[in-house]
Short mmCIF file of C-alpha atoms in Angstrom, two decimals:
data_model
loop_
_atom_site.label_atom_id
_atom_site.label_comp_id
_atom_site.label_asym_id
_atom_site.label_seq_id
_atom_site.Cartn_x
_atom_site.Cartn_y
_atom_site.Cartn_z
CA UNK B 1 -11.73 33.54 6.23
CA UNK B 2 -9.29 35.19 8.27
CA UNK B 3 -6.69 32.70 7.14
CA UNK B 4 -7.49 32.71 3.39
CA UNK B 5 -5.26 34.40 1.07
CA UNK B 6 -7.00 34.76 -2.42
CA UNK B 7 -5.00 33.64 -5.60
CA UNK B 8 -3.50 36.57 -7.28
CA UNK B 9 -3.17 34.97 -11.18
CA UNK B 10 -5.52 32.84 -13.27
CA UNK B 11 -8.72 33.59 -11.31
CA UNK B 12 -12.55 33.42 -12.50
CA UNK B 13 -14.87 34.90 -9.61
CA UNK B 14 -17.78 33.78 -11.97
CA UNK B 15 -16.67 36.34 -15.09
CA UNK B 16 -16.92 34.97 -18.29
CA UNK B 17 -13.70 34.84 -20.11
CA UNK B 18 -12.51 33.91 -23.09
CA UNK B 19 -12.23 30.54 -24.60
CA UNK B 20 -8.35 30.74 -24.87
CA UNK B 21 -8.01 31.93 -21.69
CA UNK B 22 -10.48 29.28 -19.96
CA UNK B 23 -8.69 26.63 -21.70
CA UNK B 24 -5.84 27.54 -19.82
CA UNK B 25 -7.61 27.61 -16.29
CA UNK B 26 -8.10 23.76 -16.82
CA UNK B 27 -4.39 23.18 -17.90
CA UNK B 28 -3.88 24.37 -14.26
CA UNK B 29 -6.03 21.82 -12.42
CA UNK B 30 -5.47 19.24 -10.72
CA UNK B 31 -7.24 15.75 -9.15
CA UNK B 32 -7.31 16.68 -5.40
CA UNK B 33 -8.86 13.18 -4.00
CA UNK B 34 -10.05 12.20 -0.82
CA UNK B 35 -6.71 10.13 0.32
CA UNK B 36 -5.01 13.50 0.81
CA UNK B 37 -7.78 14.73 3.14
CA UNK B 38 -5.36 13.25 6.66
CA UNK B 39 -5.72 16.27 8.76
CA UNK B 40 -6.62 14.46 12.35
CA UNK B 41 -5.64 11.48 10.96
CA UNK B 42 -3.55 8.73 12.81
CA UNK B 43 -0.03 9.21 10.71
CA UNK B 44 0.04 5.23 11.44
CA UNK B 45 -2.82 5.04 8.51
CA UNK B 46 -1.01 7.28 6.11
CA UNK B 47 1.81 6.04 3.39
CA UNK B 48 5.29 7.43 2.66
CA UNK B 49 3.37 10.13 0.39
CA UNK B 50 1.31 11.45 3.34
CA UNK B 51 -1.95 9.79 1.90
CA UNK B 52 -4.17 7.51 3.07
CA UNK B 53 -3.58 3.78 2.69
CA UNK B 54 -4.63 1.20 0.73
CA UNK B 55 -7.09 -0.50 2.72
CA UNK B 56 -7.24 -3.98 1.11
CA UNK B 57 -3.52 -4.36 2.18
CA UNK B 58 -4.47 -2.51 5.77
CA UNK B 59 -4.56 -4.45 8.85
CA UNK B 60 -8.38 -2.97 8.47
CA UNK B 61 -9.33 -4.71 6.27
CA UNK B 62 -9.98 -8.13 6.13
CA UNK B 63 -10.85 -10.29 2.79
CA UNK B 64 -13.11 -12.86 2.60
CA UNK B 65 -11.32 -16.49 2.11
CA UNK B 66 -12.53 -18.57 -0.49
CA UNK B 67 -13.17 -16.67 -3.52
CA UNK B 68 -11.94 -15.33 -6.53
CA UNK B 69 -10.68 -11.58 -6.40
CA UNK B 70 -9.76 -9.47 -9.70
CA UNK B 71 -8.51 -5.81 -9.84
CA UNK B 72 -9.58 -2.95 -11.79
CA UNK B 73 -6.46 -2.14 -14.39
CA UNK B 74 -5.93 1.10 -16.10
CA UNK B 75 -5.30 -1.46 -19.27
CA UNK B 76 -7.25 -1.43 -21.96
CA UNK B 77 -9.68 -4.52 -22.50
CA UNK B 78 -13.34 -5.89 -24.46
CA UNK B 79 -15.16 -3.08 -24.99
CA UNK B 80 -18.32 -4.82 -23.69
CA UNK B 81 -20.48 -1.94 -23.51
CA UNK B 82 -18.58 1.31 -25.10
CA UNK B 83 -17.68 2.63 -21.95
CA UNK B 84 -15.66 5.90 -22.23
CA UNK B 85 -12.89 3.69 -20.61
CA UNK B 86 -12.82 0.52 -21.10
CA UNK B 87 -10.63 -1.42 -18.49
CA UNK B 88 -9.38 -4.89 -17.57
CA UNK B 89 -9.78 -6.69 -14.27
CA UNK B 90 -6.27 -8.18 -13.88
CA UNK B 91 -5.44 -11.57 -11.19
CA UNK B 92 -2.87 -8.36 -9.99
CA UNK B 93 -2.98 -4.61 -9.31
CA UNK B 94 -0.96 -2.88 -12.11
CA UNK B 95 -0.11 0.00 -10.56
CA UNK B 96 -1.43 3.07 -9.48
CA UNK B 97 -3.25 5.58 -11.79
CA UNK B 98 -6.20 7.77 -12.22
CA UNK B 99 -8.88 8.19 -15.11
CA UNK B 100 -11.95 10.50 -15.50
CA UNK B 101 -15.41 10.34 -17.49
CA UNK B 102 -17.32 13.23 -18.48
CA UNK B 103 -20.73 13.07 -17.78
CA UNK B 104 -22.92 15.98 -19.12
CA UNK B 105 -26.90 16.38 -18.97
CA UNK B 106 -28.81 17.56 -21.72
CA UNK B 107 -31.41 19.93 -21.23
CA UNK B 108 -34.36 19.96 -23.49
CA UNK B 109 -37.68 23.21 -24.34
CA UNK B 110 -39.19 23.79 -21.22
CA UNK B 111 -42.65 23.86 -23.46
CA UNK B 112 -43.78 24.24 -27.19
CA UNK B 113 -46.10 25.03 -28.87
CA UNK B 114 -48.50 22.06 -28.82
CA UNK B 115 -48.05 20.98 -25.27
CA UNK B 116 -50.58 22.01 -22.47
CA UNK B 117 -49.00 24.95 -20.76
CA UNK B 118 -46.28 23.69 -18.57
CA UNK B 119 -45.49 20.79 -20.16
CA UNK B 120 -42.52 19.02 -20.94
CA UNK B 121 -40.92 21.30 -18.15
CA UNK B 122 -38.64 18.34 -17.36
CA UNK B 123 -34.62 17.73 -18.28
CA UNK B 124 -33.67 14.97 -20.01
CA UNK B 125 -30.60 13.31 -17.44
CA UNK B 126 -28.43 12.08 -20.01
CA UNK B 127 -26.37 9.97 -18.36
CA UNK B 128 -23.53 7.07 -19.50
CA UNK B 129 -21.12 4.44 -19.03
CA UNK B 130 -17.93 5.90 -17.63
CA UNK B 131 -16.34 2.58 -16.76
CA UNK B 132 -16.09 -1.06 -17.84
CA UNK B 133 -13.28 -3.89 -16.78
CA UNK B 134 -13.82 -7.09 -17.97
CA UNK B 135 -11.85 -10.01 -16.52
CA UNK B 136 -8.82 -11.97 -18.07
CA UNK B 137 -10.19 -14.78 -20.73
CA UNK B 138 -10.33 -18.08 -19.03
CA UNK B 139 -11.83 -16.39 -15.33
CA UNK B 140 -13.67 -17.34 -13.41
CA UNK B 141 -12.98 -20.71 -15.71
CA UNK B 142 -17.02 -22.05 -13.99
CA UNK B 143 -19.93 -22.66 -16.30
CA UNK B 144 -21.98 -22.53 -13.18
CA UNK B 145 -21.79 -19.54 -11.44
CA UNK B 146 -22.82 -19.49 -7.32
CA UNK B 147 -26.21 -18.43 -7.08
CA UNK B 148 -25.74 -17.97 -3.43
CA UNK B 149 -22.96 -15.70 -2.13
CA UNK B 150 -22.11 -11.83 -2.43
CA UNK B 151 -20.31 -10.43 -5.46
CA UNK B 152 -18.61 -7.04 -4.95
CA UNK B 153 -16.78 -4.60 -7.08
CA UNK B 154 -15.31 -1.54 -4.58
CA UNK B 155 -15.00 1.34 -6.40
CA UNK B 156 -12.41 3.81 -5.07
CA UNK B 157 -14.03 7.45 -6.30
CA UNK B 158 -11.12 9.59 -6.10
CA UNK B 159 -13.32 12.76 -6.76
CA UNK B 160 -16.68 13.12 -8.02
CA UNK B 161 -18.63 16.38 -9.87
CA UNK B 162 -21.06 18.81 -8.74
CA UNK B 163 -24.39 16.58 -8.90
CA UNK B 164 -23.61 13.15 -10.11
CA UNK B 165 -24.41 9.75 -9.18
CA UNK B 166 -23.09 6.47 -9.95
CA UNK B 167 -22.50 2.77 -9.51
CA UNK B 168 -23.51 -0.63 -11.23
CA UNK B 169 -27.55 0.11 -11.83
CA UNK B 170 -29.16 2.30 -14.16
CA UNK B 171 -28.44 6.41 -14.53
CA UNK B 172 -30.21 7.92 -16.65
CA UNK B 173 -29.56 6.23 -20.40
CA UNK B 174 -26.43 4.83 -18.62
CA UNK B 175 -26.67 0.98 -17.73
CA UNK B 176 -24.27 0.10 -14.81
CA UNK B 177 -24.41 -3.99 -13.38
CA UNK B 178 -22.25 -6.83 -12.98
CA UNK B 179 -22.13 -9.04 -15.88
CA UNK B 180 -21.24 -12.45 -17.17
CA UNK B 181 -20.07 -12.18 -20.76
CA UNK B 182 -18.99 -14.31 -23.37
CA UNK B 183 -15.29 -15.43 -24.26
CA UNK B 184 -14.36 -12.55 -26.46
CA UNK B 185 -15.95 -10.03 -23.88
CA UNK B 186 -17.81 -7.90 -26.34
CA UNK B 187 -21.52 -8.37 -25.17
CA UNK B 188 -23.85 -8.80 -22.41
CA UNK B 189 -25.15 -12.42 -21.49
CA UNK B 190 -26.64 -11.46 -18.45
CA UNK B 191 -26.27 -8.84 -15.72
CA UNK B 192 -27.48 -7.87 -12.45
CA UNK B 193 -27.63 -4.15 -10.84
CA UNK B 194 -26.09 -3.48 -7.54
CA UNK B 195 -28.67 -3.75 -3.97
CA UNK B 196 -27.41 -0.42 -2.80
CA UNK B 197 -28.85 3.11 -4.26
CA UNK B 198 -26.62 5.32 -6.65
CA UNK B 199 -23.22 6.67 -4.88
CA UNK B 200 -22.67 10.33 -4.84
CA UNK B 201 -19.34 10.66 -2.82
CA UNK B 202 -15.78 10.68 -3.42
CA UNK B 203 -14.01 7.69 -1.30
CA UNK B 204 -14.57 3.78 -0.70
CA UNK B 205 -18.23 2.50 -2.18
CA UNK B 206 -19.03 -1.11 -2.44
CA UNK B 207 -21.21 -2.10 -4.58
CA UNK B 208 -22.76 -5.32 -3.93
CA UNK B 209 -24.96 -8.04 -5.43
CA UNK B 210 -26.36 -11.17 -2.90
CA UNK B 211 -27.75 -14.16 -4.55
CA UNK B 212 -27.98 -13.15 -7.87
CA UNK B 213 -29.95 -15.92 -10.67
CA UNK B 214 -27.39 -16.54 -12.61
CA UNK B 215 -28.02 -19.61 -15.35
CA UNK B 216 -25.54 -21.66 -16.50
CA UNK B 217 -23.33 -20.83 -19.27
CA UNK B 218 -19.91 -21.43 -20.64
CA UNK B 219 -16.85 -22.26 -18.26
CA UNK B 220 -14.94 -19.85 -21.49
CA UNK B 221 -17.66 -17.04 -19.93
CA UNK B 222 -16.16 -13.68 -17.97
CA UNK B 223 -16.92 -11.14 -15.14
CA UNK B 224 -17.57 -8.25 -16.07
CA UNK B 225 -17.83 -4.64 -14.09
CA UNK B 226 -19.86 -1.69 -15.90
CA UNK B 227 -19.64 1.80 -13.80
CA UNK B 228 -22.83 4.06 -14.75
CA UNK B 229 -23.01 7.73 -14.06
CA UNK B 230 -25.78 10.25 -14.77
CA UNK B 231 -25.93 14.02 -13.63
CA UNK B 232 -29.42 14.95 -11.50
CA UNK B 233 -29.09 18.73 -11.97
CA UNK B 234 -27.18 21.25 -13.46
CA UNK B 235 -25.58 22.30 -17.17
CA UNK B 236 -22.64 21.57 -18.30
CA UNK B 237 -19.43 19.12 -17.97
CA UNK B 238 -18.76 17.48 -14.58
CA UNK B 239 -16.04 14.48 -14.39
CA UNK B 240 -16.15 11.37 -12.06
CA UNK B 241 -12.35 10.44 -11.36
CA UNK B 242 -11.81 6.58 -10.54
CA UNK B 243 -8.79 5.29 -9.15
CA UNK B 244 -7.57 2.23 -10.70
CA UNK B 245 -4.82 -0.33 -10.57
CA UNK B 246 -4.26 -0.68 -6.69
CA UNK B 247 -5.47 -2.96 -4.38
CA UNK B 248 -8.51 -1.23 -3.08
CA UNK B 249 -9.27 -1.45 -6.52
CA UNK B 250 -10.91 -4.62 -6.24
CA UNK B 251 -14.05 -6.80 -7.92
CA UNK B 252 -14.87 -10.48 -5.73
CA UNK B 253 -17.15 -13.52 -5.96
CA UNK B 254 -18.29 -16.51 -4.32
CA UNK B 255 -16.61 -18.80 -7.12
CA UNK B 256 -13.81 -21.35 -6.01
CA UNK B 257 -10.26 -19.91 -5.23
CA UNK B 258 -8.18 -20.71 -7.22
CA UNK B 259 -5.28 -23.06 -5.85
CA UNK B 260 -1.26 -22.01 -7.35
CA UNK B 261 0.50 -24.92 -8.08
CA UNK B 262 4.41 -25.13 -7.52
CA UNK B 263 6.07 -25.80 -10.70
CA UNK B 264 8.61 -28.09 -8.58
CA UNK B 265 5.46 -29.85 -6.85
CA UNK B 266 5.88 -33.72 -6.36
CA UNK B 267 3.44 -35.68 -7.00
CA UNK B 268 2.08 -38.80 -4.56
CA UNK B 269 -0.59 -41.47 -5.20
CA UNK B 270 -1.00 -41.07 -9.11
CA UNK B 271 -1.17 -43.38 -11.61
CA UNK B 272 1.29 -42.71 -14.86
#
């Protein structure tokens, strides 16, 4: 405390202002996320910017060979759920960006008048889906999807509010889960929740799914990514900020790689 100098302008120490004035408090934010928290850090693991690094593309880290891997794109896709934000999963990282849901909780009468006294004293945890990404039409191109293997989706939490949870299972009314969808990616065939509990922390979380029951479908069928997020105490607004488009950004699974084919290729042994 010794160190700390107090802002002189645009302060709230906890005193209500007015809504004008509030409005432009936020206006003044900013996203602080967890890959600009280096102090200690090896400079070797920070980029030009003086963040951390992508990890996928990180010496660190080391994919898994033979399967199919899809990024989470700021780009607009199905709506298969009516996610606040409803994504893509692109065969590329687009680029890096940043987007944030609001989750909220809604409080409900702590009693009334016909209940036994103390009863409903509860909250209602609202919760939502803050994020879908569906992959591009045509993946993973397999009517018969592995039931053996580990399907992932990382996501990369850039900051999360005061109280929330999250990830690909159920929060609250919010339904998070990996999912195989039809062709036109605007519904739910079938869909599996993640093995790991709800997230709570800004960084790197991997959700996970092993051996999941899938039945056969469609080889038109895609993958499809929900993000759930529900608040566990509190009033009000909080946000949970995703970061999308880079190669951390990442959703995997056990399906066949698929082989690029050189457009000047020559072909051997093949009957025309």
């Amino acid at each position: 405390w010794t160190d700390f100098n107090p802002p002189q302008t645009k302060v709230l120490h906890g005193k209500w202002v007015p809504d004008n004035q509030h409005a432009d408090l936020l206006t003044s934010r900013r996203v602080a996320g967890w890959r600009e928290w280096t102090e200690g850090l090896d400079p070797h693991l920070c980029d030009a910017r003086g963040c951390v690094k992508q990890q996928r593309v990180n010496v660190d880290f080391l994919p898994p060979d033979g399967t199919r891997t899809y990024y989470h794109n700021p780009a607009i896709g199905p709506d298969v759920v009516g996610a606040e934000h409803p994504n893509s999963l692109g065969i590329n990282p687009s680029g890096a960006t940043t987007e944030s849901a609001t989750i909220n909780q809604n409080g409900q009468d702590g009693f009334s008048a016909v209940s036994p006294s103390g009863e409903p004293d509860s909250i209602n945890q609202n919760g939502q889906d803050g994020f879908s990404a569906v992959s591009p039409s045509g993946e993973p191109d397999s009517a018969a999807w592995p039931t053996t293997g580990v399907y992932r989706y990382q996501i990369d939490a850039t900051s999360v509010g005061a109280d929330l949870t999250y990830g690909l299972l159920t929060q609250g009314n919010g339904q998070g889960f990996f999912a195989r969808t039809p062709a036109d990616g605007l519904s739910v065939t079938e869909s599996f929740t993640q093995d790991q509990a709800a997230f709570s922390s800004s960084g790197l979380n991997i959700a996970s799914v092993t051996d999941p029951a899938w039945t056969a479908g469609a080889a038109t069928d895609r993958f499809a990514v929900v993000v759930a997020s529900t608040r566990v105490a509190g009033h009000g607004n909080q946000q949970l900020t995703l970061q999308l488009g880079e190669s951390d950004d990442f959703a995997d699974g056990p399906w066949a790689a698929g082989v690029a084919q050189d457009a000047d290729a020559l072909f051997f042994g093949t009957m025309f």
